CSV table of C-alpha atoms and ligand atoms in Angstrom, one decimal:
chain,number,residue,atom,x,y,z
A,1,MET,CA,-48.8,6.4,-1.3
A,2,LEU,CA,-52.4,5.8,-0.2
A,3,ILE,CA,-53.2,5.7,4.3
A,4,LEU,CA,-56.1,4.9,5.4
A,5,ALA,CA,-55.5,6.2,9.4
A,6,VAL,CA,-57.6,4.9,12.4
A,7,GLU,CA,-57.6,6.7,16.2
A,8,THR,CA,-59.8,5.5,18.4
A,9,SER,CA,-57.5,5.4,21.5
A,10,CYS,CA,-60.2,7.7,23.8
A,11,ASP,CA,-62.7,9.8,23.4
A,12,ASP,CA,-62.7,10.6,19.4
A,13,SER,CA,-63.6,8.4,17.0
A,14,ALA,CA,-61.3,9.4,13.7
A,15,VAL,CA,-60.4,8.5,10.0
A,16,ALA,CA,-58.3,10.3,7.7
A,17,LEU,CA,-57.1,9.6,4.5
A,18,LEU,CA,-53.8,10.7,3.7
A,19,GLU,CA,-51.7,10.8,0.2
A,20,GLY,CA,-48.0,10.1,1.6
A,21,ALA,CA,-48.1,12.9,4.2
A,22,HIS,CA,-50.9,15.0,3.2
A,23,PRO,CA,-54.3,14.4,4.3
A,24,ILE,CA,-56.8,14.5,1.3
A,25,ALA,CA,-59.9,14.1,4.2
A,26,GLU,CA,-60.7,13.3,7.6
A,27,SER,CA,-63.8,12.3,10.0
A,28,ILE,CA,-63.6,13.3,13.8
A,29,ARG,CA,-67.1,12.2,16.2
A,30,SER,CA,-65.7,13.9,19.6
A,31,GLN,CA,-68.7,11.9,22.2
A,32,THR,CA,-69.5,14.7,23.8
A,33,GLU,CA,-71.9,11.7,25.9
A,34,HIS,CA,-69.7,11.7,28.8
A,35,ALA,CA,-69.9,15.5,30.0
A,36,GLY,CA,-72.3,14.9,33.1
A,37,SER,CA,-69.7,12.2,34.2
A,38,GLY,CA,-66.8,14.7,35.3
A,39,GLY,CA,-64.3,12.6,32.8
A,40,VAL,CA,-64.5,9.5,30.0
A,41,VAL,CA,-66.3,6.3,30.5
A,42,PRO,CA,-64.7,3.4,29.2
A,43,GLU,CA,-67.4,1.1,28.2
A,44,ILE,CA,-69.4,3.6,26.8
A,45,ALA,CA,-66.2,5.3,25.3
A,46,SER,CA,-66.1,1.3,23.5
A,47,ARG,CA,-69.6,0.7,22.7
A,48,LEU,CA,-69.8,4.5,20.7
A,49,HIS,CA,-66.5,3.8,18.6
A,50,MET,CA,-68.2,0.3,17.9
A,51,ASP,CA,-70.8,2.4,16.5
A,52,VAL,CA,-69.5,5.1,14.2
A,53,LEU,CA,-66.2,4.0,13.4
A,54,PRO,CA,-66.6,1.5,10.5
A,55,ALA,CA,-69.1,3.6,9.3
A,56,MET,CA,-66.8,6.2,9.3
A,57,ALA,CA,-64.2,4.7,7.9
A,58,THR,CA,-66.5,3.2,4.5
A,59,GLY,CA,-68.1,6.2,4.3
A,60,LEU,CA,-65.5,8.9,3.9
A,61,VAL,CA,-63.5,6.6,1.3
A,62,GLU,CA,-66.5,6.5,-0.7
A,63,SER,CA,-66.5,11.0,-0.1
A,64,CYS,CA,-63.3,10.6,-1.8
A,65,GLY,CA,-64.5,9.3,-4.6
A,66,ARG,CA,-62.2,6.3,-3.8
A,67,ASP,CA,-62.8,2.5,-2.6
A,68,LEU,CA,-61.5,0.5,0.2
A,69,ARG,CA,-59.5,-1.3,-1.7
A,70,GLU,CA,-57.6,1.4,-3.3
A,71,VAL,CA,-56.1,1.9,-0.1
A,72,GLU,CA,-52.1,0.8,0.1
A,73,PHE,CA,-51.8,0.9,3.6
A,74,PHE,CA,-54.1,1.1,7.0
A,75,ALA,CA,-52.5,2.4,10.2
A,76,ALA,CA,-54.3,2.7,13.6
A,77,THR,CA,-53.4,3.8,17.3
A,78,ALA,CA,-52.4,0.6,18.9
A,79,GLY,CA,-51.5,2.7,22.5
A,80,PRO,CA,-51.3,4.1,24.8
A,81,GLY,CA,-55.2,4.9,25.7
A,82,LEU,CA,-58.4,3.0,27.2
A,83,ILE,CA,-57.7,-0.8,25.4
A,84,GLY,CA,-61.9,-1.2,24.9
A,85,SER,CA,-61.3,2.4,22.5
A,86,LEU,CA,-58.0,2.0,21.2
A,87,LEU,CA,-58.7,-2.3,20.3
A,88,VAL,CA,-62.0,-1.1,18.4
A,89,GLY,CA,-60.0,1.4,15.8
A,90,LEU,CA,-57.2,-1.4,15.7
A,91,SER,CA,-59.3,-4.4,15.4
A,92,TRP,CA,-61.4,-2.7,12.3
A,93,ALA,CA,-58.2,-1.3,11.0
A,94,LYS,CA,-56.2,-4.8,11.1
A,95,ALA,CA,-58.9,-6.9,9.4
A,96,ALA,CA,-59.3,-4.2,6.4
A,97,ALA,CA,-56.0,-4.6,6.1
A,98,PHE,CA,-56.4,-8.0,6.0
A,99,ALA,CA,-59.6,-8.8,4.2
A,100,CYS,CA,-58.0,-5.7,1.8
A,101,GLY,CA,-54.6,-8.1,0.8
A,102,ARG,CA,-52.2,-4.8,2.1
A,103,PRO,CA,-49.8,-3.9,5.2
A,104,PHE,CA,-50.7,-3.3,8.5
A,105,LEU,CA,-48.7,-0.3,10.7
A,106,GLY,CA,-49.5,-0.1,14.5
A,107,VAL,CA,-48.7,3.5,15.6
A,108,ASN,CA,-48.0,4.7,19.2
A,109,HIS,CA,-50.2,7.8,20.1
A,110,LEU,CA,-47.8,9.5,21.6
A,111,ALA,CA,-45.2,9.4,18.3
A,112,ALA,CA,-48.4,10.8,16.6
A,113,HIS,CA,-48.8,13.8,18.5
A,114,LEU,CA,-44.9,14.9,17.1
A,115,PHE,CA,-45.8,13.4,14.0
A,116,THR,CA,-48.3,15.7,13.3
A,117,HIS,CA,-46.0,18.6,11.9
A,118,TYR,CA,-44.0,16.1,9.3
A,119,GLY,CA,-44.3,16.7,6.3
A,120,GLY,CA,-44.8,19.8,6.8
A,121,PRO,CA,-43.4,24.2,5.8
A,122,GLY,CA,-39.7,23.4,5.2
A,123,PRO,CA,-37.6,20.3,7.2
A,124,VAL,CA,-37.6,20.3,11.1
A,125,GLU,CA,-34.3,21.4,12.1
A,126,PHE,CA,-32.4,19.2,15.2
A,127,PRO,CA,-31.7,18.7,17.3
A,128,ALA,CA,-35.6,19.1,18.5
A,129,VAL,CA,-37.2,19.8,21.9
A,130,ALA,CA,-40.1,18.0,22.2
A,131,LEU,CA,-43.2,18.9,24.2
A,132,ILE,CA,-46.3,16.6,24.9
A,133,ALA,CA,-48.9,17.8,26.8
A,134,SER,CA,-52.2,16.3,27.0
A,135,GLY,CA,-54.8,14.6,29.6
A,136,GLY,CA,-52.3,11.6,29.6
A,137,HIS,CA,-49.5,12.4,29.4
A,138,THR,CA,-46.8,15.4,29.9
A,139,ILE,CA,-43.3,14.8,29.0
A,140,LEU,CA,-40.5,15.9,27.2
A,141,PHE,CA,-37.9,14.8,24.4
A,142,LEU,CA,-35.1,15.7,22.9
A,143,MET,CA,-35.6,14.7,19.1
A,144,ARG,CA,-32.1,14.3,17.0
A,145,SER,CA,-33.7,13.2,14.1
A,146,TRP,CA,-37.4,11.8,13.7
A,147,MET,CA,-36.4,8.4,14.1
A,148,ASP,CA,-34.6,8.8,17.1
A,149,CYS,CA,-36.3,10.5,19.7
A,150,GLU,CA,-35.2,10.0,23.4
A,151,LEU,CA,-37.1,10.6,26.9
A,152,LEU,CA,-36.2,13.1,29.0
A,153,GLY,CA,-38.2,13.2,31.7
A,154,CYS,CA,-42.1,12.9,32.5
A,155,THR,CA,-45.3,14.0,35.1
A,156,ARG,CA,-44.5,12.2,38.2
A,157,ASP,CA,-48.4,12.6,39.3
A,158,ASP,CA,-51.2,14.1,37.0
A,159,ALA,CA,-50.6,15.8,33.6
A,160,ALA,CA,-51.0,18.7,32.4
A,161,GLY,CA,-54.3,18.4,30.4
A,162,GLU,CA,-55.4,16.4,33.7
A,163,ALA,CA,-55.0,19.1,36.1
A,164,PHE,CA,-57.3,21.2,33.7
A,165,ASP,CA,-59.7,19.2,33.8
A,166,LYS,CA,-59.3,18.0,37.6
A,167,THR,CA,-59.1,21.5,38.7
A,168,ALA,CA,-62.1,23.0,36.5
A,169,LYS,CA,-63.9,20.0,37.7
A,170,LEU,CA,-63.7,21.7,41.1
A,171,LEU,CA,-64.1,24.7,40.4
A,172,GLY,CA,-68.1,23.4,39.4
A,173,LEU,CA,-67.0,23.9,35.4
A,174,GLY,CA,-67.6,21.5,32.5
A,175,TYR,CA,-65.7,18.2,31.7
A,176,PRO,CA,-63.4,18.4,29.7
A,177,GLY,CA,-61.8,21.4,31.2
A,178,GLY,CA,-58.8,22.9,29.6
A,179,ALA,CA,-60.1,25.0,26.6
A,180,HIS,CA,-63.4,26.4,30.2
A,181,ILE,CA,-60.4,27.1,32.5
A,182,ASP,CA,-58.4,28.6,29.0
A,183,ALA,CA,-61.4,30.9,28.4
A,184,LEU,CA,-62.0,31.7,32.0
A,185,SER,CA,-58.2,33.2,31.9
A,186,GLU,CA,-58.7,35.6,29.4
A,187,LEU,CA,-61.2,37.6,32.1
A,188,GLY,CA,-59.2,37.6,34.9
A,189,ASP,CA,-55.6,38.6,36.5
A,190,PRO,CA,-53.1,35.6,36.1
A,191,PHE,CA,-50.8,37.0,38.7
A,192,ALA,CA,-53.1,37.8,40.9
A,193,VAL,CA,-53.4,34.4,43.5
A,194,ASP,CA,-49.8,33.0,43.7
A,195,LEU,CA,-49.7,29.5,43.3
A,196,PRO,CA,-47.1,27.2,44.1
A,197,SER,CA,-45.5,25.1,41.4
A,198,PRO,CA,-43.8,22.0,43.0
A,199,LEU,CA,-40.6,20.9,41.0
A,200,ASP,CA,-39.9,24.0,39.5
A,201,ASP,CA,-36.7,23.7,39.0
A,202,PRO,CA,-35.9,24.2,35.6
A,203,SER,CA,-33.2,22.3,35.2
A,204,SER,CA,-35.3,19.6,36.5
A,205,PRO,CA,-37.9,17.7,33.0
A,206,GLU,CA,-39.9,16.7,35.6
A,207,PHE,CA,-43.3,18.0,36.2
A,208,SER,CA,-45.8,17.4,39.4
A,209,PHE,CA,-48.8,19.3,39.1
A,210,SER,CA,-51.0,16.6,42.1
A,211,GLY,CA,-49.8,19.1,44.1
A,212,LEU,CA,-52.1,22.3,42.0
A,213,LYS,CA,-55.6,21.5,41.9
A,214,THR,CA,-55.3,21.1,46.3
A,215,ALA,CA,-53.5,25.4,46.7
A,216,VAL,CA,-56.5,26.0,44.1
A,217,ARG,CA,-59.0,24.7,46.0
A,218,LEU,CA,-58.2,26.5,49.2
A,219,GLN,CA,-57.9,29.5,47.3
A,220,TRP,CA,-61.5,28.8,46.4
A,221,GLN,CA,-62.5,28.4,49.3
A,222,LYS,CA,-60.8,31.6,51.0
A,223,GLY,CA,-63.3,33.7,48.4
A,224,ALA,CA,-60.6,33.8,45.9
A,225,ARG,CA,-62.5,35.1,41.7
A,226,LEU,CA,-63.1,32.4,39.7
A,227,GLU,CA,-61.4,34.1,36.5
A,228,ASP,CA,-58.5,35.1,39.0
A,229,LEU,CA,-58.1,32.3,39.9
A,230,ALA,CA,-58.4,30.2,36.1
A,231,ALA,CA,-55.6,33.5,34.9
A,232,SER,CA,-53.7,32.2,37.9
A,233,PHE,CA,-53.8,28.4,37.8
A,234,ASN,CA,-53.4,28.5,34.0
A,235,ARG,CA,-50.9,31.1,33.9
A,236,THR,CA,-48.5,28.7,36.9
A,237,VAL,CA,-49.2,25.6,34.2
A,238,ALA,CA,-47.9,26.8,31.2
A,239,GLN,CA,-45.2,29.1,33.0
A,240,VAL,CA,-43.8,24.9,35.0
A,241,LEU,CA,-44.2,24.0,31.1
A,242,CYS,CA,-42.0,27.0,29.2
A,243,SER,CA,-39.0,27.1,32.4
A,244,LYS,CA,-38.4,23.3,31.7
A,245,LEU,CA,-39.0,23.6,28.2
A,246,PHE,CA,-36.9,26.2,27.5
A,247,ALA,CA,-33.7,25.0,30.4
A,248,GLN,CA,-33.6,21.8,27.3
A,249,VAL,CA,-33.0,24.2,24.4
A,250,GLU,CA,-30.5,25.8,25.7
A,251,ARG,CA,-29.0,22.5,26.9
A,252,PHE,CA,-29.1,21.2,24.0
A,253,GLY,CA,-28.5,23.8,21.4
A,254,ALA,CA,-32.3,23.2,19.7
A,255,GLN,CA,-32.7,24.6,17.0
A,256,THR,CA,-36.8,23.8,16.9
A,257,VAL,CA,-39.6,23.2,19.6
A,258,LEU,CA,-42.3,20.9,18.7
A,259,ALA,CA,-45.4,20.3,20.6
A,260,GLY,CA,-48.1,18.4,20.5
A,261,GLY,CA,-51.1,17.5,22.4
A,262,GLY,CA,-54.9,19.2,23.6
A,263,VAL,CA,-52.6,21.1,26.4
A,264,THR,CA,-51.4,23.0,23.2
A,265,ALA,CA,-53.9,24.3,22.2
A,266,ASN,CA,-53.8,26.5,25.4
A,267,ARG,CA,-54.1,30.3,24.4
A,268,MET,CA,-51.5,31.5,27.4
A,269,LEU,CA,-48.9,28.3,26.8
A,270,ARG,CA,-49.2,28.5,22.8
A,271,SER,CA,-47.9,32.9,23.9
A,272,MET,CA,-45.3,32.2,26.7
A,273,LEU,CA,-43.9,29.5,23.4
A,274,LYS,CA,-43.8,31.8,21.2
A,275,ASP,CA,-41.6,34.1,23.2
A,276,GLY,CA,-39.5,32.0,24.7
A,277,CYS,CA,-39.0,30.8,20.8
A,278,SER,CA,-38.1,33.7,19.9
A,279,ARG,CA,-36.3,34.9,23.0
A,280,ALA,CA,-34.2,31.4,22.6
A,281,GLY,CA,-33.5,31.2,18.6
A,282,ALA,CA,-36.1,28.3,17.8
A,283,ARG,CA,-38.8,27.4,14.9
A,284,LEU,CA,-42.0,26.7,16.8
A,285,MET,CA,-43.8,24.0,15.3
A,286,LEU,CA,-47.0,24.2,17.2
A,287,PRO,CA,-50.1,22.4,15.8
A,288,ASP,CA,-53.4,23.4,14.2
A,289,ASN,CA,-55.6,20.8,15.6
A,290,PRO,CA,-54.1,19.5,19.0
A,291,THR,CA,-56.8,17.8,20.3
A,292,ASP,CA,-56.4,14.0,18.7
A,293,ASN,CA,-56.8,13.0,15.4
A,294,ALA,CA,-56.1,10.5,12.7
A,295,VAL,CA,-54.5,12.8,10.2
A,296,MET,CA,-51.3,12.6,12.9
A,297,VAL,CA,-51.7,9.1,13.4
A,298,GLY,CA,-51.6,8.7,9.3
A,299,ARG,CA,-48.3,11.4,8.9
A,300,ALA,CA,-46.7,8.9,11.6
A,301,ALA,CA,-47.7,6.3,8.6
A,302,ALA,CA,-46.1,7.9,6.3
A,303,ALA,CA,-43.3,8.6,8.3
A,304,ILE,CA,-42.8,5.3,9.4
A,305,LEU,CA,-43.0,4.0,5.3
A,306,ASP,CA,-40.9,6.5,3.8
A,307,SER,CA,-37.8,5.6,6.7
A,308,ASP,CA,-38.8,1.7,5.6
A,309,PRO,CA,-40.9,1.2,2.9
A,310,GLN,CA,-40.7,-2.2,4.1
A,311,ALA,CA,-42.2,-1.7,7.4
A,312,ARG,CA,-44.7,-3.3,8.9
A,313,SER,CA,-46.4,-4.7,12.2
A,314,SER,CA,-47.6,-7.5,12.5
A,315,LEU,CA,-51.8,-8.4,12.6
A,316,SER,CA,-50.9,-9.7,16.2
A,317,CYS,CA,-50.1,-5.6,17.2
A,318,ASN,CA,-52.2,-5.6,20.1
A,319,ALA,CA,-53.1,-2.1,22.4
A,320,PHE,CA,-51.9,-1.8,25.2
A,321,ALA,CA,-52.4,0.8,27.7
A,322,ARG,CA,-49.5,2.7,29.1
A,323,TRP,CA,-45.5,3.5,27.4
A,324,THR,CA,-42.7,3.2,29.6
A,325,GLY,CA,-39.5,3.5,27.6
A,326,SER,CA,-37.0,5.3,26.8
A,327,ARG,CA,-36.9,6.5,23.0
A,328,LEU,CA,-40.4,6.3,21.9
A,329,LEU,CA,-40.8,5.2,18.2
A,330,PRO,CA,-43.9,5.5,16.0
A,331,LEU,CA,-43.9,2.3,14.9
A,332,VAL,CA,-45.6,-0.1,17.2
A,333,SER,CA,-44.3,-3.7,16.0
B,401,KG4,O1,-54.7,15.3,23.4
B,401,KG4,P1,-55.6,14.9,23.5
B,401,KG4,O2,-56.7,15.2,23.1
B,401,KG4,O3,-56.1,13.6,24.8
B,401,KG4,C1,-55.4,12.8,25.0
B,401,KG4,O4,-54.6,12.3,24.4
B,401,KG4,O5,-54.8,13.2,26.6
B,401,KG4,O6,-56.4,15.9,25.1
B,401,KG4,C2,-56.7,16.5,26.0
B,401,KG4,C3,-56.2,17.2,27.3
B,401,KG4,C4,-57.7,17.7,28.0
B,401,KG4,O7,-57.0,17.3,29.6
B,401,KG4,C5,-57.7,19.4,28.0
B,401,KG4,O8,-58.9,19.6,29.4
B,401,KG4,C6,-57.2,19.0,27.2
B,401,KG4,O9,-56.6,18.4,26.5
B,401,KG4,N1,-57.5,20.9,26.3
B,401,KG4,C7,-56.3,21.8,26.6
B,401,KG4,C8,-57.3,22.7,26.2
B,401,KG4,N2,-58.3,22.7,24.9
B,401,KG4,C9,-57.4,20.9,25.3
B,401,KG4,N3,-55.9,22.4,27.8
B,401,KG4,C10,-55.7,23.4,28.6
B,401,KG4,N4,-56.1,24.7,27.7
B,401,KG4,C11,-57.0,24.1,26.7
B,401,KG4,N5,-57.4,25.3,24.9
B,402,ZN,ZN1,-53.4,12.6,22.6
């Protein structure tokens, strides 16, 4: 089952060719053009996707010695994300599927962050608790199986990645800020600055990060050392993510913790997740490539087809900006 997967939900143009859940080749172009703007400029992002995506997709297939007409399934992220960006990848994949007379699958980007673990080494034991921490989302899910994923709670305001990006901006670091804060944290004392963590009751699966950046600003104005502030901020975010996650692991007797989204690249968070899982006796699945990519979209498509070989999206499948719901499904019809 040869799958061509496309991801353009934000500022990364990504394509991947997979045989089932196994990647054959992938290609990513990250848009560095937004660096000076302090955030992604949606119209610029859409134009850049348009400039590069068609040639990236056909070039990837050709570089594998294959022809576009050999692709059996075309998959693309339908949402959530920036509408203009999504429409570029989605429209290309739908048009290619139509032109080649092949089925098209629209994929939910949040689910794809979790399905990055599909087809990995060994079967995933359920129930699992899943954390998505990215630039736009911070969500906990209970998964009873791959296709049974129930929302436990999410952020009430900023996402964890957004908190990293906004805090980095006010500290005068570059965009996106997560990796900068991560690197600086290695040089600071994570317990030097006391920062509030609102909604920090571990038993509540809801998050709030918007107050943190104000607290960082006050400490910055009082003269806290940059490295200490970065490390203390990083620890506060990682701790609140982990305490809530592991409360749910205990509540449901979870066998596995699945994590995904750009923030799971964070070294302090990864180390706390490892410690927490070894204490809880749960298997931890951390992505090798946590930021947006097309392999995760292709794996979601493979999982959809494994569970229902007749699954299809209609060619009227549209882009959507936000996901709201209580059950997360990978297929967008
Ligand atoms: O999943 P992703 O690539 O895109 C979205 O779907 O949002 O996540 C991007 C987010 C950004 O907010 C970025 O600052 C954050 O992931 N991020 C990190 C790190 N690397 C990327 N946050 C903390 N530590 C990192 N090392
Ligand atoms: Zn993402």
